[in-house]
mmCIF file of C-alpha atoms and ligand atoms in Angstrom:
data_model
loop_
_atom_site.group_PDB
_atom_site.id
_atom_site.type_symbol
_atom_site.label_atom_id
_atom_site.label_comp_id
_atom_site.label_asym_id
_atom_site.label_seq_id
_atom_site.Cartn_x
_atom_site.Cartn_y
_atom_site.Cartn_z
ATOM 1 C CA MET A 1 -13.793 5.972 -8.022
ATOM 2 C CA LYS A 2 -13.330 2.934 -5.863
ATOM 3 C CA LEU A 3 -10.124 1.086 -6.606
ATOM 4 C CA ASP A 4 -10.249 -2.431 -5.255
ATOM 5 C CA VAL A 5 -6.838 -3.838 -6.011
ATOM 6 C CA ASN A 6 -7.580 -7.140 -4.280
ATOM 7 C CA ALA A 7 -8.663 -8.714 -7.542
ATOM 8 C CA LEU A 8 -5.281 -7.788 -8.988
ATOM 9 C CA ARG A 9 -3.664 -10.385 -6.789
ATOM 10 C CA TYR A 10 -5.715 -13.171 -8.269
ATOM 11 C CA LEU A 11 -5.437 -12.301 -11.925
ATOM 12 C CA SER A 12 -3.480 -14.833 -13.922
ATOM 13 C CA LYS A 13 -0.975 -14.411 -16.696
ATOM 14 C CA ASP A 14 -3.749 -15.152 -19.210
ATOM 15 C CA ASP A 15 -6.032 -12.542 -17.641
ATOM 16 C CA PHE A 16 -3.352 -9.892 -18.176
ATOM 17 C CA ARG A 17 -2.642 -11.181 -21.624
ATOM 18 C CA VAL A 18 -6.259 -10.703 -22.674
ATOM 19 C CA LEU A 19 -6.574 -7.369 -20.845
ATOM 20 C CA THR A 20 -3.506 -6.119 -22.720
ATOM 21 C CA ALA A 21 -4.968 -7.442 -25.971
ATOM 22 C CA VAL A 22 -8.106 -5.333 -25.379
ATOM 23 C CA GLU A 23 -5.889 -2.321 -24.713
ATOM 24 C CA MET A 24 -3.985 -2.896 -27.946
ATOM 25 C CA GLY A 25 -7.212 -3.338 -29.894
ATOM 26 C CA MET A 26 -8.370 0.047 -28.596
ATOM 27 C CA ARG A 27 -5.685 1.727 -30.684
ATOM 28 C CA ASN A 28 -7.975 1.290 -33.647
ATOM 29 C CA HIS A 29 -11.356 0.460 -32.183
ATOM 30 C CA GLU A 30 -13.566 2.149 -29.654
ATOM 31 C CA ILE A 31 -15.123 -1.252 -29.032
ATOM 32 C CA VAL A 32 -12.698 -4.049 -29.815
ATOM 33 C CA PRO A 33 -14.319 -7.016 -31.587
ATOM 34 C CA ALA A 34 -14.027 -10.144 -29.422
ATOM 35 C CA GLU A 35 -12.518 -11.958 -32.404
ATOM 36 C CA LEU A 36 -9.729 -9.403 -32.620
ATOM 37 C CA VAL A 37 -9.035 -9.698 -28.884
ATOM 38 C CA ASP A 38 -8.823 -13.436 -29.393
ATOM 39 C CA ARG A 39 -6.428 -13.036 -32.316
ATOM 40 C CA ILE A 40 -4.123 -10.645 -30.462
ATOM 41 C CA ALA A 41 -4.123 -12.657 -27.235
ATOM 42 C CA GLY A 42 -3.555 -15.918 -29.099
ATOM 43 C CA LEU A 43 -4.744 -18.204 -26.300
ATOM 44 C CA LYS A 44 -5.445 -21.789 -27.228
ATOM 45 C CA HIS A 45 -8.852 -23.519 -27.327
ATOM 46 C CA GLY A 46 -11.036 -20.418 -27.173
ATOM 47 C CA GLY A 47 -9.428 -19.526 -23.846
ATOM 48 C CA THR A 48 -9.833 -15.814 -24.589
ATOM 49 C CA TYR A 49 -13.631 -15.967 -24.271
ATOM 50 C CA LYS A 50 -13.486 -17.567 -20.853
ATOM 51 C CA VAL A 51 -10.938 -15.007 -19.683
ATOM 52 C CA LEU A 52 -13.053 -12.151 -21.060
ATOM 53 C CA ARG A 53 -15.955 -13.367 -18.902
ATOM 54 C CA ASN A 54 -13.692 -13.251 -15.861
ATOM 55 C CA LEU A 55 -12.459 -9.754 -16.733
ATOM 56 C CA LEU A 56 -16.050 -8.639 -17.209
ATOM 57 C CA LYS A 57 -17.015 -10.043 -13.819
ATOM 58 C CA ASN A 58 -14.188 -8.024 -12.251
ATOM 59 C CA LYS A 59 -15.321 -4.889 -14.150
ATOM 60 C CA LEU A 60 -11.982 -4.585 -15.942
ATOM 61 C CA VAL A 61 -13.644 -4.555 -19.346
ATOM 62 C CA HIS A 62 -17.013 -3.406 -20.588
ATOM 63 C CA HIS A 63 -19.058 -5.582 -22.941
ATOM 64 C CA ASP A 64 -20.843 -3.924 -25.845
ATOM 65 C CA ALA A 65 -22.904 -5.909 -28.313
ATOM 66 C CA THR A 66 -24.756 -3.037 -30.005
ATOM 67 C CA LYS A 67 -22.941 -3.286 -33.310
ATOM 68 C CA TYR A 68 -20.982 -6.498 -32.830
ATOM 69 C CA ASP A 69 -19.679 -8.607 -29.960
ATOM 70 C CA GLY A 70 -16.990 -6.362 -28.521
ATOM 71 C CA TYR A 71 -15.167 -5.098 -25.448
ATOM 72 C CA ARG A 72 -13.400 -1.994 -24.224
ATOM 73 C CA LEU A 73 -11.225 -1.341 -21.184
ATOM 74 C CA THR A 74 -12.820 0.301 -18.160
ATOM 75 C CA TYR A 75 -10.828 2.780 -16.111
ATOM 76 C CA LEU A 76 -10.345 -0.006 -13.588
ATOM 77 C CA GLY A 77 -8.880 -2.230 -16.300
ATOM 78 C CA TYR A 78 -6.552 0.563 -17.326
ATOM 79 C CA ASP A 79 -5.635 1.141 -13.645
ATOM 80 C CA PHE A 80 -4.727 -2.532 -13.279
ATOM 81 C CA LEU A 81 -2.478 -2.482 -16.352
ATOM 82 C CA ALA A 82 -0.614 0.599 -15.133
ATOM 83 C CA ILE A 83 -0.313 -0.641 -11.550
ATOM 84 C CA LYS A 84 0.873 -4.039 -12.684
ATOM 85 C CA THR A 85 3.533 -2.528 -14.927
ATOM 86 C CA LEU A 86 4.805 -0.219 -12.174
ATOM 87 C CA VAL A 87 4.847 -3.030 -9.608
ATOM 88 C CA ASN A 88 6.808 -5.178 -12.057
ATOM 89 C CA ARG A 89 9.281 -2.323 -12.468
ATOM 90 C CA GLY A 90 9.733 -2.309 -8.708
ATOM 91 C CA VAL A 91 8.399 1.254 -8.321
ATOM 92 C CA PHE A 92 6.038 0.231 -5.508
ATOM 93 C CA ALA A 93 4.762 -2.956 -3.919
ATOM 94 C CA SER A 94 1.411 -2.167 -2.331
ATOM 95 C CA VAL A 95 -1.530 0.178 -2.673
ATOM 96 C CA GLY A 96 -3.029 1.906 0.347
ATOM 97 C CA ARG A 97 -5.818 4.350 1.012
ATOM 98 C CA GLN A 98 -7.209 7.036 -1.201
ATOM 99 C CA ILE A 99 -5.882 10.442 -0.149
ATOM 100 C CA GLY A 100 -7.451 12.720 -2.684
ATOM 101 C CA VAL A 101 -10.211 13.031 -5.213
ATOM 102 C CA GLY A 102 -9.497 15.665 -7.794
ATOM 103 C CA LYS A 103 -11.779 16.930 -10.490
ATOM 104 C CA GLU A 104 -10.230 14.541 -12.953
ATOM 105 C CA SER A 105 -8.066 12.218 -10.913
ATOM 106 C CA ASP A 106 -7.900 9.844 -7.964
ATOM 107 C CA ILE A 107 -4.897 9.912 -5.629
ATOM 108 C CA PHE A 108 -3.783 6.948 -3.525
ATOM 109 C CA GLU A 109 -0.937 6.187 -1.193
ATOM 110 C CA VAL A 110 1.363 3.408 -2.380
ATOM 111 C CA ALA A 111 4.299 1.855 -0.526
ATOM 112 C CA THR A 112 7.643 0.727 -1.869
ATOM 113 C CA GLU A 113 9.315 -2.528 -0.893
ATOM 114 C CA ASP A 114 11.265 -0.711 1.844
ATOM 115 C CA GLY A 115 8.133 0.945 3.236
ATOM 116 C CA THR A 116 8.491 4.424 1.751
ATOM 117 C CA ILE A 117 5.064 5.920 1.099
ATOM 118 C CA LEU A 118 4.557 7.605 -2.273
ATOM 119 C CA ALA A 119 1.545 9.196 -3.960
ATOM 120 C CA MET A 120 -0.089 7.636 -7.031
ATOM 121 C CA LYS A 121 -2.214 9.885 -9.218
ATOM 122 C CA LEU A 122 -4.552 8.168 -11.662
ATOM 123 C CA HIS A 123 -5.758 10.614 -14.275
ATOM 124 C CA ARG A 124 -9.405 10.360 -15.272
ATOM 125 C CA LEU A 125 -10.081 12.846 -17.987
ATOM 126 C CA GLY A 126 -13.724 13.042 -18.829
ATOM 127 C CA ARG A 127 -14.952 12.507 -15.302
ATOM 128 C CA THR A 128 -16.283 16.001 -14.811
ATOM 129 C CA SER A 129 -19.491 17.900 -14.439
ATOM 130 C CA PHE A 130 -22.177 17.314 -16.992
ATOM 131 C CA ARG A 131 -21.527 20.716 -18.514
ATOM 132 C CA ALA A 132 -17.836 20.149 -18.951
ATOM 133 C CA VAL A 133 -18.415 16.704 -20.425
ATOM 134 C CA LYS A 134 -20.933 18.122 -22.815
ATOM 135 C CA SER A 135 -18.569 20.853 -23.943
ATOM 136 C CA LYS A 136 -15.897 18.210 -24.492
ATOM 137 C CA ARG A 137 -18.315 16.130 -26.509
ATOM 138 C CA ASP A 138 -19.017 19.158 -28.683
ATOM 139 C CA TYR A 139 -15.321 19.382 -29.256
ATOM 140 C CA LEU A 140 -15.128 15.704 -30.073
ATOM 141 C CA ARG A 141 -17.596 16.069 -32.884
ATOM 142 C CA HIS A 142 -14.992 18.058 -34.751
ATOM 143 C CA ARG A 143 -12.390 15.411 -34.365
ATOM 144 C CA ARG A 144 -11.751 12.317 -36.319
ATOM 145 C CA SER A 145 -10.578 10.220 -33.440
ATOM 146 C CA PHE A 146 -10.609 10.364 -29.709
ATOM 147 C CA ASN A 147 -10.231 8.277 -26.634
ATOM 148 C CA TRP A 148 -10.575 9.141 -22.929
ATOM 149 C CA LEU A 149 -7.801 6.739 -22.053
ATOM 150 C CA TYR A 150 -5.513 8.427 -24.522
ATOM 151 C CA LEU A 151 -6.171 11.884 -23.064
ATOM 152 C CA SER A 152 -5.654 10.607 -19.532
ATOM 153 C CA ARG A 153 -2.344 9.138 -20.622
ATOM 154 C CA LEU A 154 -1.353 12.467 -22.196
ATOM 155 C CA ALA A 155 -2.300 14.282 -18.992
ATOM 156 C CA ALA A 156 -0.121 11.922 -16.939
ATOM 157 C CA LEU A 157 2.794 12.215 -19.353
ATOM 158 C CA LYS A 158 2.586 15.984 -19.269
ATOM 159 C CA GLU A 159 2.251 16.111 -15.507
ATOM 160 C CA PHE A 160 5.264 13.875 -15.071
ATOM 161 C CA ALA A 161 7.441 15.842 -17.516
ATOM 162 C CA PHE A 162 6.519 19.176 -15.928
ATOM 163 C CA MET A 163 6.923 17.943 -12.365
ATOM 164 C CA LYS A 164 10.359 16.633 -13.188
ATOM 165 C CA ALA A 165 11.511 19.798 -14.977
ATOM 166 C CA LEU A 166 10.133 22.068 -12.269
ATOM 167 C CA GLY A 167 11.794 19.990 -9.562
ATOM 168 C CA ASP A 168 15.110 20.122 -11.459
ATOM 169 C CA HIS A 169 14.809 23.913 -11.536
ATOM 170 C CA GLY A 170 14.302 24.138 -7.806
ATOM 171 C CA PHE A 171 10.543 24.676 -7.665
ATOM 172 C CA PRO A 172 8.754 23.259 -4.627
ATOM 173 C CA VAL A 173 6.870 20.406 -6.306
ATOM 174 C CA PRO A 174 6.597 16.692 -5.438
ATOM 175 C CA THR A 175 9.501 14.573 -6.668
ATOM 176 C CA ALA A 176 8.503 12.883 -9.920
ATOM 177 C CA VAL A 177 9.212 9.156 -9.500
ATOM 178 C CA ASP A 178 7.737 7.357 -12.511
ATOM 179 C CA CYS A 179 4.883 7.348 -14.960
ATOM 180 C CA ASN A 180 2.985 4.679 -16.891
ATOM 181 C CA ARG A 181 -0.182 5.054 -18.964
ATOM 182 C CA HIS A 182 -2.486 7.448 -17.037
ATOM 183 C CA CYS A 183 -0.630 6.980 -13.751
ATOM 184 C CA VAL A 184 1.977 9.245 -12.133
ATOM 185 C CA ILE A 185 4.007 8.204 -9.089
ATOM 186 C CA MET A 186 5.434 11.051 -7.018
ATOM 187 C CA SER A 187 6.642 11.740 -3.506
ATOM 188 C CA LEU A 188 3.967 12.143 -0.874
ATOM 189 C CA VAL A 189 3.608 15.762 0.188
ATOM 190 C CA GLN A 190 3.283 16.350 3.922
ATOM 191 C CA GLY A 191 0.623 18.797 4.970
ATOM 192 C CA TYR A 192 -2.765 19.868 3.685
ATOM 193 C CA PRO A 193 -4.256 21.631 0.723
ATOM 194 C CA LEU A 194 -4.287 25.351 1.577
ATOM 195 C CA VAL A 195 -8.070 25.350 1.185
ATOM 196 C CA GLN A 196 -8.318 23.376 4.425
ATOM 197 C CA VAL A 197 -6.214 25.818 6.423
ATOM 198 C CA LYS A 198 -8.160 28.309 8.536
ATOM 199 C CA GLU A 199 -5.282 30.076 10.179
ATOM 200 C CA LEU A 200 -1.687 30.902 9.296
ATOM 201 C CA GLN A 201 1.081 32.178 11.538
ATOM 202 C CA ASN A 202 2.546 34.306 8.784
ATOM 203 C CA PRO A 203 -0.098 34.866 6.141
ATOM 204 C CA ASP A 204 1.934 37.723 4.622
ATOM 205 C CA ASP A 205 4.960 35.515 4.123
ATOM 206 C CA VAL A 206 2.920 32.675 2.662
ATOM 207 C CA PHE A 207 1.151 35.094 0.348
ATOM 208 C CA ASP A 208 4.459 36.579 -0.830
ATOM 209 C CA THR A 209 5.952 33.125 -1.350
ATOM 210 C CA ILE A 210 3.004 32.042 -3.456
ATOM 211 C CA LEU A 211 2.917 35.187 -5.587
ATOM 212 C CA GLY A 212 6.682 34.904 -5.952
ATOM 213 C CA LEU A 213 6.220 31.371 -7.275
ATOM 214 C CA ILE A 214 3.728 32.462 -9.928
ATOM 215 C CA VAL A 215 6.141 35.168 -11.055
ATOM 216 C CA ARG A 216 9.177 32.880 -10.986
ATOM 217 C CA LEU A 217 7.287 30.265 -12.999
ATOM 218 C CA ALA A 218 6.455 32.877 -15.630
ATOM 219 C CA GLU A 219 10.069 34.000 -15.617
ATOM 220 C CA HIS A 220 10.890 30.404 -16.538
ATOM 221 C CA GLY A 221 8.372 30.591 -19.365
ATOM 222 C CA LEU A 222 5.422 28.826 -17.735
ATOM 223 C CA ILE A 223 1.984 29.518 -16.296
ATOM 224 C CA HIS A 224 0.330 27.001 -13.993
ATOM 225 C CA CYS A 225 -3.261 27.902 -15.020
ATOM 226 C CA ASP A 226 -4.801 26.308 -11.966
ATOM 227 C CA PHE A 227 -2.826 28.017 -9.255
ATOM 228 C CA ASN A 228 -5.242 28.110 -6.370
ATOM 229 C CA GLU A 229 -5.818 26.961 -2.781
ATOM 230 C CA PHE A 230 -6.688 23.435 -3.965
ATOM 231 C CA ASN A 231 -3.362 22.911 -5.697
ATOM 232 C CA ILE A 232 -1.110 24.405 -3.042
ATOM 233 C CA MET A 233 -0.108 22.128 -0.196
ATOM 234 C CA ILE A 234 1.157 23.638 3.042
ATOM 235 C CA ASP A 235 2.813 21.865 5.977
ATOM 236 C CA ASP A 236 3.029 22.708 9.680
ATOM 237 C CA ASP A 237 6.066 24.922 9.058
ATOM 238 C CA GLU A 238 4.031 26.769 6.425
ATOM 239 C CA LYS A 239 6.226 25.426 3.671
ATOM 240 C CA ILE A 240 4.522 25.430 0.278
ATOM 241 C CA THR A 241 4.402 22.661 -2.339
ATOM 242 C CA VAL A 242 2.647 23.188 -5.658
ATOM 243 C CA ILE A 243 0.849 20.237 -7.283
ATOM 244 C CA ASP A 244 -1.311 19.468 -10.323
ATOM 245 C CA PHE A 245 0.336 20.398 -13.630
ATOM 246 C CA PRO A 246 -1.565 18.922 -16.593
ATOM 247 C CA GLN A 247 -3.007 22.282 -17.604
ATOM 248 C CA MET A 248 0.192 24.357 -17.589
ATOM 249 C CA VAL A 249 0.953 26.488 -20.636
ATOM 250 C CA SER A 250 3.847 28.463 -22.038
ATOM 251 C CA VAL A 251 4.029 32.257 -21.643
ATOM 252 C CA SER A 252 3.869 32.387 -25.422
ATOM 253 C CA HIS A 253 0.378 30.853 -25.395
ATOM 254 C CA ARG A 254 -2.084 33.285 -26.954
ATOM 255 C CA ASN A 255 -4.153 33.455 -23.736
ATOM 256 C CA ALA A 256 -1.097 33.539 -21.481
ATOM 257 C CA GLN A 257 -1.833 36.953 -20.024
ATOM 258 C CA MET A 258 -5.381 35.965 -19.080
ATOM 259 C CA PHE A 259 -4.176 32.714 -17.456
ATOM 260 C CA PHE A 260 -1.435 34.535 -15.561
ATOM 261 C CA ASP A 261 -3.804 37.229 -14.300
ATOM 262 C CA ARG A 262 -6.353 34.591 -13.334
ATOM 263 C CA ASP A 263 -3.769 32.683 -11.255
ATOM 264 C CA ILE A 264 -2.787 35.905 -9.504
ATOM 265 C CA GLU A 265 -6.421 36.896 -8.981
ATOM 266 C CA CYS A 266 -7.241 33.510 -7.385
ATOM 267 C CA ILE A 267 -4.512 33.990 -4.810
ATOM 268 C CA TYR A 268 -5.480 37.596 -4.051
ATOM 269 C CA LYS A 269 -9.123 36.634 -3.647
ATOM 270 C CA PHE A 270 -8.420 33.661 -1.426
ATOM 271 C CA PHE A 271 -6.007 35.494 0.879
ATOM 272 C CA ASN A 272 -8.292 38.446 1.067
ATOM 273 C CA LYS A 273 -11.331 36.371 1.962
ATOM 274 C CA ARG A 274 -9.689 33.798 4.224
ATOM 275 C CA PHE A 275 -6.928 35.815 5.906
ATOM 276 C CA ASN A 276 -8.159 39.363 5.403
ATOM 277 C CA LEU A 277 -5.074 40.249 3.488
ATOM 278 C CA THR A 278 -4.970 43.258 1.218
ATOM 279 C CA SER A 279 -1.713 43.850 -0.507
ATOM 280 C CA GLU A 280 -0.947 47.488 -1.007
ATOM 281 C CA LYS A 281 2.436 46.748 0.516
ATOM 282 C CA ASN A 282 3.689 45.505 -2.841
ATOM 283 C CA GLU A 283 3.035 48.827 -4.490
ATOM 284 C CA GLU A 284 6.597 49.947 -4.899
ATOM 285 C CA GLN A 285 7.915 46.678 -6.265
ATOM 286 C CA PRO A 286 9.289 46.608 -9.779
ATOM 287 C CA GLY A 287 7.309 44.548 -12.264
ATOM 288 C CA SER A 288 4.008 45.429 -10.609
ATOM 289 C CA GLU A 289 0.993 47.263 -11.903
ATOM 290 C CA SER A 290 -2.053 48.698 -10.176
ATOM 291 C CA ASP A 291 -5.437 47.021 -10.409
ATOM 292 C CA ASP A 292 -8.844 48.765 -10.256
ATOM 293 C CA GLU A 293 -8.653 49.205 -6.509
ATOM 294 C CA GLY A 294 -5.193 50.714 -6.707
ATOM 295 C CA ASN A 295 -3.432 47.606 -5.395
ATOM 296 C CA SER A 296 -0.232 46.669 -7.115
ATOM 297 C CA ARG A 297 0.049 43.277 -8.750
ATOM 298 C CA PRO A 298 2.748 41.464 -10.666
ATOM 299 C CA SER A 299 2.461 42.408 -14.301
ATOM 300 C CA PHE A 300 2.524 39.705 -16.918
ATOM 301 C CA LEU A 301 4.173 41.846 -19.558
ATOM 302 C CA SER A 302 7.160 42.817 -17.463
ATOM 303 C CA VAL A 303 7.574 39.226 -16.269
ATOM 304 C CA LYS A 304 7.291 37.888 -19.800
ATOM 305 C CA LYS A 305 10.056 40.163 -21.009
ATOM 306 C CA ALA A 306 12.464 38.360 -18.712
ATOM 307 C CA ALA A 307 11.036 34.900 -19.402
ATOM 308 C CA GLY A 308 13.424 31.965 -19.733
ATOM 309 C CA SER A 309 12.769 28.921 -21.828
ATOM 310 C CA LEU A 310 11.727 26.072 -19.603
ATOM 311 C CA ASP A 311 8.667 25.829 -21.840
ATOM 312 C CA LYS A 312 10.958 25.113 -24.794
ATOM 313 C CA GLU A 313 13.071 22.659 -22.832
ATOM 314 C CA LEU A 314 9.897 20.813 -21.965
ATOM 315 C CA ALA A 315 8.766 20.756 -25.545
ATOM 316 C CA ALA A 316 12.049 19.023 -26.302
ATOM 317 C CA SER A 317 11.563 16.476 -23.530
ATOM 318 C CA GLY A 318 9.026 13.667 -23.213
ATOM 319 C CA PHE A 319 6.071 15.911 -23.878
ATOM 320 C CA THR A 320 6.080 16.983 -27.499
ATOM 321 C CA ARG A 321 4.557 19.989 -29.202
ATOM 322 C CA LYS A 322 1.890 17.868 -30.875
ATOM 323 C CA GLU A 323 0.768 16.443 -27.564
ATOM 324 C CA GLN A 324 0.812 19.887 -26.009
ATOM 325 C CA VAL A 325 -1.487 21.201 -28.726
ATOM 326 C CA GLU A 326 -3.919 18.298 -28.286
ATOM 327 C CA MET A 327 -4.055 18.805 -24.543
ATOM 328 C CA GLU A 328 -4.504 22.547 -24.853
ATOM 329 C CA LYS A 329 -7.403 22.162 -27.242
ATOM 330 C CA PHE A 330 -9.046 19.861 -24.768
ATOM 331 C CA ILE A 331 -8.388 22.138 -21.807
ATOM 332 C CA GLU A 332 -9.684 25.212 -23.577
ATOM 333 C CA GLU A 333 -12.921 23.421 -24.272
ATOM 334 C CA ASP A 334 -13.244 22.701 -20.590
ATOM 335 C CA ALA A 335 -15.122 25.755 -19.396
ATOM 336 C CA GLY A 336 -14.742 24.667 -15.780
ATOM 337 C CA HIS A 337 -11.785 25.830 -13.720
ATOM 338 C CA ASP A 338 -10.610 23.437 -11.004
ATOM 339 C CA SER A 339 -11.088 26.102 -8.394
ATOM 340 C CA SER A 340 -14.379 26.579 -6.618
ATOM 341 C CA SER A 341 -12.862 29.688 -5.096
ATOM 342 C CA ASP A 342 -15.488 31.820 -6.728
ATOM 343 C CA ASP A 343 -18.042 30.201 -4.469
ATOM 344 C CA ASP A 344 -18.844 31.879 -1.232
ATOM 345 C CA ASP A 345 -19.204 28.670 0.677
ATOM 346 C CA ASP A 346 -15.765 27.737 1.942
ATOM 347 C CA ASP A 347 -16.819 25.067 4.358
ATOM 348 C CA ASP A 348 -18.196 22.747 1.720
ATOM 349 C CA GLU A 349 -14.823 22.763 0.031
ATOM 350 C CA VAL A 350 -13.080 21.724 3.194
ATOM 351 C CA SER A 351 -15.288 18.712 3.788
ATOM 352 C CA ASP A 352 -14.540 17.378 0.311
ATOM 353 C CA ALA A 353 -10.938 16.652 1.021
ATOM 354 C CA VAL A 354 -9.755 13.535 2.790
ATOM 355 C CA PRO A 355 -7.340 14.326 5.622
ATOM 356 C CA LEU A 356 -3.844 13.007 5.257
ATOM 357 C CA VAL A 357 -2.811 10.463 7.853
ATOM 358 C CA SER A 358 -0.022 7.989 7.622
ATOM 359 C CA LEU A 359 -0.690 4.649 6.044
ATOM 360 C CA LYS A 360 -1.133 1.722 8.377
ATOM 361 C CA ILE A 361 0.312 -1.526 7.161
ATOM 362 C CA ASP A 362 -2.995 -3.379 7.487
ATOM 363 C CA GLN A 363 -4.637 -0.877 5.158
ATOM 364 C CA GLN A 364 -2.281 -1.766 2.353
ATOM 365 C CA VAL A 365 -2.906 -4.351 -0.256
ATOM 366 C CA ARG A 366 0.314 -6.071 -1.200
ATOM 367 C CA LEU A 367 0.588 -6.862 -4.847
ATOM 368 C CA PRO A 368 2.411 -9.732 -6.452
ATOM 369 C CA SER A 369 5.732 -8.543 -7.790
ATOM 370 C CA LYS A 370 7.436 -9.601 -10.958
ATOM 371 C CA ASP A 371 8.204 -13.291 -10.900
ATOM 372 C CA GLY A 372 8.119 -13.983 -14.582
ATOM 373 C CA SER A 373 4.859 -15.911 -14.385
ATOM 374 C CA ASP A 374 2.475 -12.974 -14.457
ATOM 375 C CA GLU A 375 4.304 -10.425 -16.541
ATOM 376 C CA PRO A 376 1.530 -8.640 -18.428
ATOM 377 C CA ASP A 377 3.501 -7.180 -21.250
ATOM 378 C CA SER A 378 6.086 -9.766 -22.159
ATOM 379 C CA ASN A 379 4.941 -11.056 -25.540
ATOM 380 C CA LEU A 380 2.401 -8.395 -26.249
ATOM 381 C CA ALA A 381 5.028 -5.656 -26.174
ATOM 382 C CA SER A 382 2.745 -3.233 -24.394
ATOM 383 C CA ARG A 383 5.296 -0.511 -23.948
ATOM 384 C CA ASP A 384 4.079 2.939 -22.964
ATOM 385 C CA SER A 385 4.567 4.217 -26.452
ATOM 386 C CA ASP A 386 2.406 1.424 -27.781
ATOM 387 C CA VAL A 387 -0.738 2.747 -26.201
ATOM 388 C CA PRO A 388 -1.822 5.712 -28.232
ATOM 389 C CA GLY A 389 -5.371 4.457 -28.012
ATOM 390 C CA THR A 390 -6.966 6.643 -30.675
ATOM 391 C CA PHE A 391 -9.556 5.052 -32.843
ATOM 392 C CA SER A 392 -10.787 6.148 -36.178
HETATM 393 P P1 ADP B 1 -6.678 17.088 -9.743
HETATM 394 O O1 ADP B 1 -5.887 17.297 -10.994
HETATM 395 O O2 ADP B 1 -7.717 16.054 -9.990
HETATM 396 O O3 ADP B 1 -7.181 18.352 -9.127
HETATM 397 P P2 ADP B 1 -4.547 17.035 -7.764
HETATM 398 O O4 ADP B 1 -3.195 16.722 -8.282
HETATM 399 O O5 ADP B 1 -4.838 18.466 -7.474
HETATM 400 O O6 ADP B 1 -5.661 16.405 -8.702
HETATM 401 O O7 ADP B 1 -4.762 16.168 -6.436
HETATM 402 C C1 ADP B 1 -5.999 16.123 -5.746
HETATM 403 C C2 ADP B 1 -5.760 16.079 -4.250
HETATM 404 O O8 ADP B 1 -4.971 14.934 -3.900
HETATM 405 C C3 ADP B 1 -4.977 17.253 -3.735
HETATM 406 O O9 ADP B 1 -5.793 18.332 -3.389
HETATM 407 C C4 ADP B 1 -4.263 16.690 -2.517
HETATM 408 O O10 ADP B 1 -5.115 16.705 -1.398
HETATM 409 C C5 ADP B 1 -4.018 15.241 -2.902
HETATM 410 N N1 ADP B 1 -2.661 15.060 -3.455
HETATM 411 C C6 ADP B 1 -2.286 15.125 -4.742
HETATM 412 N N2 ADP B 1 -0.968 14.901 -4.912
HETATM 413 C C7 ADP B 1 -0.479 14.662 -3.681
HETATM 414 C C8 ADP B 1 0.832 14.357 -3.168
HETATM 415 N N3 ADP B 1 1.898 14.223 -3.961
HETATM 416 N N4 ADP B 1 0.951 14.182 -1.827
HETATM 417 C C9 ADP B 1 -0.111 14.300 -1.011
HETATM 418 N N5 ADP B 1 -1.365 14.575 -1.430
HETATM 419 C C10 ADP B 1 -1.562 14.766 -2.737
HETATM 420 MG MG1 MG B 2 -6.097 19.854 -8.278
#
């Protein structure tokens, strides 16, 4: 999705006030009645209606008059609220180019005041193939309340909590910097997604490192569930960084074994196809078992026996059990797996990804920082925890 942050520079305090009022209204309404927006925003002399027209023109809200005169946030509107909050916190000062388009996210470079480049991931749950969306809709029918913004916020919260915990335990993941609404700020990883790499100096070493990571994760109580060439970054020294955590589960999940085996299988398949690697050499290792072709693979059961409790630590941190359950239900309904590694056509995958180059200053859009005059959440108390966004 295109993210034109230019408009952000020209939005006034009142614009943000009304935008935040729409967001607050969405806690209880899919479409927020204009009157309610007006009441929450509390602008004088019908000012809200004029501002709403401006927000509509900038595609920050969507107008719906089917049942009554009402509005809802667009993803762009939600993006602006998150970006504004993070800029006010001093997390970054400008937004640069898009560096990645995931299945359910957009990734941009952002720069801090002192010029450090970070990565900003905006979660966009629901933006998937028709089939996946349909299966999610089927799931929604069984639920009382639901909101795409809410799920995207959960995904970001989970990703942030996991990234932080994994980093603290020495896993090669981006450094988790901050999180607001559906937006995660993390360090920028140097290198390329493994899917783009045609040749490796030491494919055996890289393969062993990656398998070792899957096993070590499980030993800590976790399974990535999307461990594939799209979510592994590799730099010129063939150093690995793992990204993309919203779908991770605990080893005590009832489908844990299947997820673990699937992660392992993805890596075997990719290395076999791309680098001609078969891995009988692991045969004698403890904790391995033979597959159909007689190759030895890490065994989930022996890994699980030794599993630590990072999953439990995480449950105790920002991402609670209830949220975990909601996310898992959603993910299970999503038949699609992020990986296209089952496809035979590798080259298409490569062309999808945007190459990483450093951000030129003139490509950045500088955003107004906090000066008191355009603070979006001052009176409206739009703290993170105030945006559950479900509607009944
Ligand atoms: P999705 O959940 O939508 O698959 P990912 O987290 O996998 O999103 O990110 C999509 C792409 O964006 C990645 O394949 C990678 O190219 C790029 N990307 C994501 N995070 C970073 C980062 N921290 N540094 C550099 N590039 C990144
Ligand atoms: Mg991904």
